[in-house]
mmCIF file of C-alpha atoms in Angstrom:
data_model
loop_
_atom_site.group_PDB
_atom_site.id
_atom_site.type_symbol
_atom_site.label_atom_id
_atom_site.label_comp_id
_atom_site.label_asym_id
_atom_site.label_seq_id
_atom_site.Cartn_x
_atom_site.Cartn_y
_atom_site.Cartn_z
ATOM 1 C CA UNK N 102 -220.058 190.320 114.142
ATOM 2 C CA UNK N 103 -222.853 191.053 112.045
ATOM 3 C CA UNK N 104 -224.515 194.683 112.872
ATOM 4 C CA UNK N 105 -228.212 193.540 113.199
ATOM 5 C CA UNK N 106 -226.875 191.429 116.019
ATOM 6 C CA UNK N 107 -225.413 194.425 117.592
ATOM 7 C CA UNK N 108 -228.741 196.442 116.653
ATOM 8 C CA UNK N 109 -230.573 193.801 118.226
ATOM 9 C CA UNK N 110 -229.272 194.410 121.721
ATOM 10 C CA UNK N 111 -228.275 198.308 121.500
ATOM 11 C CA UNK N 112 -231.236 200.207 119.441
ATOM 12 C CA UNK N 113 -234.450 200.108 118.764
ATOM 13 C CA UNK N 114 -236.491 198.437 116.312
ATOM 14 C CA UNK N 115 -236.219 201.019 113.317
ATOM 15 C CA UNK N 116 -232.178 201.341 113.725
ATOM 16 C CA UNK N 117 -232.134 197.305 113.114
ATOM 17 C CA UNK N 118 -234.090 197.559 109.384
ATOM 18 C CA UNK N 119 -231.810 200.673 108.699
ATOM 19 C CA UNK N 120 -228.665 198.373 110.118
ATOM 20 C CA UNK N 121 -229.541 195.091 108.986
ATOM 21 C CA UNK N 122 -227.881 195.552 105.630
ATOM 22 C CA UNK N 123 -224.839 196.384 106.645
ATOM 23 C CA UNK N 124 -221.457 194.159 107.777
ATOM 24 C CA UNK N 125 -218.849 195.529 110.060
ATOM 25 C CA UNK N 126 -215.843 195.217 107.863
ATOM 26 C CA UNK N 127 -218.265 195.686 104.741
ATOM 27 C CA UNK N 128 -216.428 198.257 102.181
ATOM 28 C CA UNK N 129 -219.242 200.829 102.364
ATOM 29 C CA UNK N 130 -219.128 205.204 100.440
ATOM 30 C CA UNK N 131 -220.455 207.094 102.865
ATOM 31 C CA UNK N 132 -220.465 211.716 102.132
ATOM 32 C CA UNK N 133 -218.158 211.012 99.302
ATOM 33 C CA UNK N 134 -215.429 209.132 101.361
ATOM 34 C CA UNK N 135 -215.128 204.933 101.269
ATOM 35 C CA UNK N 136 -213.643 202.509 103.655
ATOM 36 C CA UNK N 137 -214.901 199.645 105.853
ATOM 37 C CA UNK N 138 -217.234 200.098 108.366
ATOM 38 C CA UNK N 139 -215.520 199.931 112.115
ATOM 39 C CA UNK N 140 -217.769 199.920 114.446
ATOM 40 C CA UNK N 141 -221.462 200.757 115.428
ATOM 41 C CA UNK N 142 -221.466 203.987 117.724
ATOM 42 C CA UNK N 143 -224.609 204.378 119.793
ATOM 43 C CA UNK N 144 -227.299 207.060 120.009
ATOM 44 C CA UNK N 145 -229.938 206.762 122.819
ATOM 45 C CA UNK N 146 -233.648 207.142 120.543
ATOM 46 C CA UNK N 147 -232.000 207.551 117.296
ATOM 47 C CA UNK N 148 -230.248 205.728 114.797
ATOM 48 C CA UNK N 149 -226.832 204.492 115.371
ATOM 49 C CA UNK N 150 -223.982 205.996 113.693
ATOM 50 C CA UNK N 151 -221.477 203.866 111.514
ATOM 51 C CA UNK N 152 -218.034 204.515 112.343
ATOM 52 C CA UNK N 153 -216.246 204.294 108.752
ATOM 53 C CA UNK N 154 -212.343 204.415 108.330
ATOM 54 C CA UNK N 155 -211.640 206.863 105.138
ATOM 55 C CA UNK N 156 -208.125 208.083 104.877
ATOM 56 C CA UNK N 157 -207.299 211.346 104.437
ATOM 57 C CA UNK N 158 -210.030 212.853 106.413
ATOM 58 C CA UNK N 159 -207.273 213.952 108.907
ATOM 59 C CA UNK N 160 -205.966 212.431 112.210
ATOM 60 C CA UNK N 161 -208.365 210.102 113.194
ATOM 61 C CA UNK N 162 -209.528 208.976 109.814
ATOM 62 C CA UNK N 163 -212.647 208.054 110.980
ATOM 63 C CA UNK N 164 -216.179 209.616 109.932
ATOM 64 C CA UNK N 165 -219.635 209.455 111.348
ATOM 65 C CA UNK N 166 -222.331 208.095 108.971
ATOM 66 C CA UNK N 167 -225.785 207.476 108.873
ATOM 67 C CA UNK N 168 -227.613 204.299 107.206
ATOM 68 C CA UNK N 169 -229.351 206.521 104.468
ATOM 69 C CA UNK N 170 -225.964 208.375 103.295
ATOM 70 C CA UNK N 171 -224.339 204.681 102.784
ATOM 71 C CA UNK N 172 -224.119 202.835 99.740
ATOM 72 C CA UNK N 173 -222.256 199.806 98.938
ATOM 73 C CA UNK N 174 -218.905 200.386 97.134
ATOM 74 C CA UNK N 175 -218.255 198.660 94.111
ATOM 75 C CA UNK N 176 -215.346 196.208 94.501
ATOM 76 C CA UNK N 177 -211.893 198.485 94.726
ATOM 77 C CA UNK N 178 -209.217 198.227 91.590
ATOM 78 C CA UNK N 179 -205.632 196.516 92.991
ATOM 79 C CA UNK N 180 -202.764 198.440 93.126
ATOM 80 C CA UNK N 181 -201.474 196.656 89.648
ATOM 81 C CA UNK N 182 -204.898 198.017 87.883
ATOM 82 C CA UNK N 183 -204.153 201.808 89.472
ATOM 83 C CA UNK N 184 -200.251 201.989 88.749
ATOM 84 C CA UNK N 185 -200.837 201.873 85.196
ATOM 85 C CA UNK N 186 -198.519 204.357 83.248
ATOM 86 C CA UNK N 187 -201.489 207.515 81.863
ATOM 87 C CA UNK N 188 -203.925 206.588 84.225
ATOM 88 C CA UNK N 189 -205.569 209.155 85.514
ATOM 89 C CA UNK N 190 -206.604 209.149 89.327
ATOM 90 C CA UNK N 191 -205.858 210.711 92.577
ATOM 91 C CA UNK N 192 -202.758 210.126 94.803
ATOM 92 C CA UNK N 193 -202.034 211.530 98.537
ATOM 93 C CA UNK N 194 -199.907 214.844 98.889
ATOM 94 C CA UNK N 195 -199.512 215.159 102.682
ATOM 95 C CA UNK N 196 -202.771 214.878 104.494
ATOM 96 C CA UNK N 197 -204.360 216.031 101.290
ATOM 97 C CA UNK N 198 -205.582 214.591 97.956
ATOM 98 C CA UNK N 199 -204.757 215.844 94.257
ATOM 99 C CA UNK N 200 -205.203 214.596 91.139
ATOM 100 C CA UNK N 201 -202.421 212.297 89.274
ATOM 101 C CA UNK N 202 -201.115 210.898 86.335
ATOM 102 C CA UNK N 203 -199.211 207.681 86.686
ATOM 103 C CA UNK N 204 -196.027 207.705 84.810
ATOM 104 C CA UNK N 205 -194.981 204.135 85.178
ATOM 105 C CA UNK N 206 -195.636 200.692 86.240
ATOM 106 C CA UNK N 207 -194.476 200.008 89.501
ATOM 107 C CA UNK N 208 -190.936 199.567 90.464
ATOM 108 C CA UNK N 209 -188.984 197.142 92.400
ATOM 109 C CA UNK N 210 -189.825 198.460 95.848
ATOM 110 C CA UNK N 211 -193.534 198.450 95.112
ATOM 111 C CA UNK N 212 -193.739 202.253 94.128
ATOM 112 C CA UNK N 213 -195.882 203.631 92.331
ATOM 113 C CA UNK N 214 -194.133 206.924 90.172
ATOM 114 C CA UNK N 215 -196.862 209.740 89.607
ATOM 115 C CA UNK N 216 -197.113 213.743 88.188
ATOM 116 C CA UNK N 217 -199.735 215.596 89.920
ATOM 117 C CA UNK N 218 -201.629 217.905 87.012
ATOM 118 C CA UNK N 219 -201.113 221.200 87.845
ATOM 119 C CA UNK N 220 -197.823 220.718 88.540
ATOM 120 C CA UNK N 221 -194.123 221.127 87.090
ATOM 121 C CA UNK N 222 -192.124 217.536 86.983
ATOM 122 C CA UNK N 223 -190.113 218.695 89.944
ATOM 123 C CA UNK N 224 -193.176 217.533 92.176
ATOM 124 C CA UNK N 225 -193.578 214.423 90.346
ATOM 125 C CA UNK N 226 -193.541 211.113 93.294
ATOM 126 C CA UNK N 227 -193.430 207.662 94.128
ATOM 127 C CA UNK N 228 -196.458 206.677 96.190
ATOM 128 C CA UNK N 229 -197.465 203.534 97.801
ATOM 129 C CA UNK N 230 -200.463 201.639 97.332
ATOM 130 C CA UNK N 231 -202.195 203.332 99.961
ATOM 131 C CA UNK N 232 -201.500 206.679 98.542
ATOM 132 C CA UNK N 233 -203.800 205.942 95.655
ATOM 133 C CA UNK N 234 -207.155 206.195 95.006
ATOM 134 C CA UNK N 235 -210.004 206.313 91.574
ATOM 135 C CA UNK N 236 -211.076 209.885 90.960
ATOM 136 C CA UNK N 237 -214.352 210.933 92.685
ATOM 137 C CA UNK N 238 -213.104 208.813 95.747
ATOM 138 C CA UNK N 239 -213.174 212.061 97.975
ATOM 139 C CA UNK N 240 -212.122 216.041 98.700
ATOM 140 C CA UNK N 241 -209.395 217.065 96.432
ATOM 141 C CA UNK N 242 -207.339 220.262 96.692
ATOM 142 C CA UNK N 243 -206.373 221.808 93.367
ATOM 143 C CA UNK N 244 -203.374 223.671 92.656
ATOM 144 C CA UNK N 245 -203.941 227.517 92.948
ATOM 145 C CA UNK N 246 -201.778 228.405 90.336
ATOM 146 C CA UNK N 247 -201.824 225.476 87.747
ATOM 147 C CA UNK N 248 -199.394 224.867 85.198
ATOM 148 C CA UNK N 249 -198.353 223.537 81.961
ATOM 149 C CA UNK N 250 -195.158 221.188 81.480
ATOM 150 C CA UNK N 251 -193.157 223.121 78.653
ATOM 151 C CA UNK N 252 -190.064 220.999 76.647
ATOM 152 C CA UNK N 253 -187.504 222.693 78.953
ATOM 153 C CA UNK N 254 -188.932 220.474 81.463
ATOM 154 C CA UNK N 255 -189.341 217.295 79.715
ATOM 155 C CA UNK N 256 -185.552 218.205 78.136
ATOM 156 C CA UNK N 257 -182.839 214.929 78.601
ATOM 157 C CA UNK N 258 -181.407 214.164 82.351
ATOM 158 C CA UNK N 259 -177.379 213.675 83.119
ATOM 159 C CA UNK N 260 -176.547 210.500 84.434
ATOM 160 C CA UNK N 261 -175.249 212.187 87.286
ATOM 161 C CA UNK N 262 -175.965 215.483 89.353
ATOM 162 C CA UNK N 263 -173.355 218.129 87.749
ATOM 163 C CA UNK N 264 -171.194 220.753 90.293
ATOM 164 C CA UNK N 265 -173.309 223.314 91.338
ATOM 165 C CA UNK N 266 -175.100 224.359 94.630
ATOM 166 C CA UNK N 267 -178.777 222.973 94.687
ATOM 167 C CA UNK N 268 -181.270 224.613 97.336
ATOM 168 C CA UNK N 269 -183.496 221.705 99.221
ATOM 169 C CA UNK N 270 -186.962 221.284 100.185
ATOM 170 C CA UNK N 271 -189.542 219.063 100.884
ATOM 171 C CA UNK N 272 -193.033 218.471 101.439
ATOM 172 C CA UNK N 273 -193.933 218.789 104.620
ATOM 173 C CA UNK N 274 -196.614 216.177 106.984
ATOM 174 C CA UNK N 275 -199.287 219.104 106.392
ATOM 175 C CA UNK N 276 -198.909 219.618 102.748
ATOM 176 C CA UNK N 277 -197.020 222.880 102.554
ATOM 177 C CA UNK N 278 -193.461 223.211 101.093
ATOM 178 C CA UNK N 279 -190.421 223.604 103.486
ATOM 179 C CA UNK N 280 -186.948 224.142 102.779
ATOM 180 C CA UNK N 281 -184.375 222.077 103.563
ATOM 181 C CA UNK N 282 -181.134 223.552 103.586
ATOM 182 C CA UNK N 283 -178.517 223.505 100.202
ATOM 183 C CA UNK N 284 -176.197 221.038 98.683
ATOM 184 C CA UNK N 285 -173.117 221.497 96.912
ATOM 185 C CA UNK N 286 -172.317 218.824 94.247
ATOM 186 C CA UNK N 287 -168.339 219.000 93.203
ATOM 187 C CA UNK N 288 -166.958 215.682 91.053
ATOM 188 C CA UNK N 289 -170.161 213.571 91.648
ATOM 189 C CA UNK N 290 -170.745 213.828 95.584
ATOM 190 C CA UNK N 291 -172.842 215.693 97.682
ATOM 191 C CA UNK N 292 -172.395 217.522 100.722
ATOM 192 C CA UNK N 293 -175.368 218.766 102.901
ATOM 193 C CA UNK N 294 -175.180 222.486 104.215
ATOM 194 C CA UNK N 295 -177.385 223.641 106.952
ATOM 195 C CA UNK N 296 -179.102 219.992 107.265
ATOM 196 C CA UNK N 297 -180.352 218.742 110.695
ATOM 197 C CA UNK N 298 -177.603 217.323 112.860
ATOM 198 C CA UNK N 299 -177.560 213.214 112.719
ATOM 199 C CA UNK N 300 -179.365 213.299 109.024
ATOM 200 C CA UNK N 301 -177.048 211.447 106.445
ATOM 201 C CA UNK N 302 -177.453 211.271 102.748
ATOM 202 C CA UNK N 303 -177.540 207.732 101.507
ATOM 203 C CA UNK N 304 -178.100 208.511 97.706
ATOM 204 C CA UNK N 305 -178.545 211.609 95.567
ATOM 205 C CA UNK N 306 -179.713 211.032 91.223
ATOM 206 C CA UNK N 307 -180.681 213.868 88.582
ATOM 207 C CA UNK N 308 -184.896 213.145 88.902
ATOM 208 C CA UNK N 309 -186.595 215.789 87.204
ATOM 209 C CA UNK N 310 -186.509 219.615 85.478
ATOM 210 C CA UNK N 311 -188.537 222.259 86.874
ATOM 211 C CA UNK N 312 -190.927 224.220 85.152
ATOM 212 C CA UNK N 313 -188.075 226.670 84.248
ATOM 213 C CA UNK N 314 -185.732 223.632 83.200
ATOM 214 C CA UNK N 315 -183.472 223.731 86.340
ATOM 215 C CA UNK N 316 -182.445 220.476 87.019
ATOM 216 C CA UNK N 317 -184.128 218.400 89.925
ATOM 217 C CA UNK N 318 -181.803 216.014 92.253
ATOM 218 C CA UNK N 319 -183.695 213.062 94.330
ATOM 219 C CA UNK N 320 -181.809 212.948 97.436
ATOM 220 C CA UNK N 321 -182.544 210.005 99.595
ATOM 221 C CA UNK N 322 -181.443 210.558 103.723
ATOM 222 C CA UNK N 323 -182.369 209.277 106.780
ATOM 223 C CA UNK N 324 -182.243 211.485 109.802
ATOM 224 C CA UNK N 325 -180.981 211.339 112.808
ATOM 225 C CA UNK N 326 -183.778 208.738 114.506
ATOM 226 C CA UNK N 327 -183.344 206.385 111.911
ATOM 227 C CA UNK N 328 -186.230 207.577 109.797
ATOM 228 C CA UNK N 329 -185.361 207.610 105.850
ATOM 229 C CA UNK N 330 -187.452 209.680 103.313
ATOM 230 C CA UNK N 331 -186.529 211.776 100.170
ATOM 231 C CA UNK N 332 -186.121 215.603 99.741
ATOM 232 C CA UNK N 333 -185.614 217.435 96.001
ATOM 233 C CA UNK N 334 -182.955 219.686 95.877
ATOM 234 C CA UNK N 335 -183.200 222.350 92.474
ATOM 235 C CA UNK N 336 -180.126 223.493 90.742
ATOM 236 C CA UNK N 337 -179.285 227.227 91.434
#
């Protein structure tokens, strides 16, 4: 439905030139954010507002904007053109954005494998095409205490995780860093201590070093519900 019809009926005559430009559905950047325009919300004497979807604003998504804030947006790259191995852009970290480095094209699954700057290899992660975006899309949050990748961390993986206990985390739906119990690694498998009951490992491969060249284990689970994601889980 195009807006000037919906101006037509709702608003007065100066919301319909401000609104006339403008397609619900259009791809518009509106206070640094871009997504498609929703909906027209109404405003009794004033100008309507445009209801724009941008993700990662928080729960709802959805921002408020104004005809004279909006601007086209320039046609989006595809995930192929993003997920290029040293591009720089910014990927999703919780409800938060940070700036990335894509270290390679993307797998099987459709994943896209990036480093955050700022940030030892430990934290490096495979995003989805939605978790991507160009830089200057929107709000990012920086790391407070950035660092540098040293050759420790960059040093040669095992093929497998070695014996040794390995204390888990992951990050956490609002960002922050939560542990997740420990695992103890003896002749190639893995058992879970202190884990949620019902959560069941389904594969566990050396990923990463830290910062201090600890080694980093990618341990895929699924919980109790049915739900599967992936915790890291550092050498001791």
């Amino acid at each position: 439905m195009s807006i000037i019809a919906a101006a037509t009926r709702l608003f007065p005559a100066h919301a319909q030139a401000q609104a006339q430009n403008f397609q619900i559905g259009e791809t518009v950047t509106c206070y640094g954010y871009t997504g498609p325009i929703l909906r027209l919300e109404p405003r009794p004497g004033r100008d309507p507002f445009f209801i724009v979807y941008a993700e990662g604003t928080g729960t709802s998504n959805e921002i408020r904007c104004v005809a004279k804030e909006m601007k086209r947006a320039a046609a989006l790259p595809s995930f192929a053109q993003l997920c290029r191995p040293g591009t720089k852009l910014e990927a999703a970290w919780g409800i938060s954005w940070k700036e990335a480095t894509v270290l390679a094209a993307p797998n099987s699954q459709g994943q896209c494998r990036v480093s955050f700057d700022g940030y030892d290899s430990m934290w490096d992660s495979f995003v989805t095409a939605g978790m991507l975006r160009q830089r200057g899309s929107g709000p990012i949050v920086k790391p407070a205490n950035p660092v540098s990748r040293t050759s420790a961390a960059t040093a040669a993986l095992p093929a497998t995780a070695p014996n040794g206990t390995y204390k888990c985390h992951k990050i956490l739906v609002g960002g922050q860093l939560g542990a997740v119990g420990t695992l103890s690694m003896r002749g190639g498998k893995g058992t879970a201590n202190s884990l949620p009951r019902g959560w069941a490992i389904r594969s566990i491969k050396p990923r990463a070093r830290d910062q201090r060249g600890r080694l980093v284990l990618a341990v895929d689970y699924q919980t109790a519900s049915g739900n599967r994601d992936r915790m890291d889980c550092v050498l001791q």
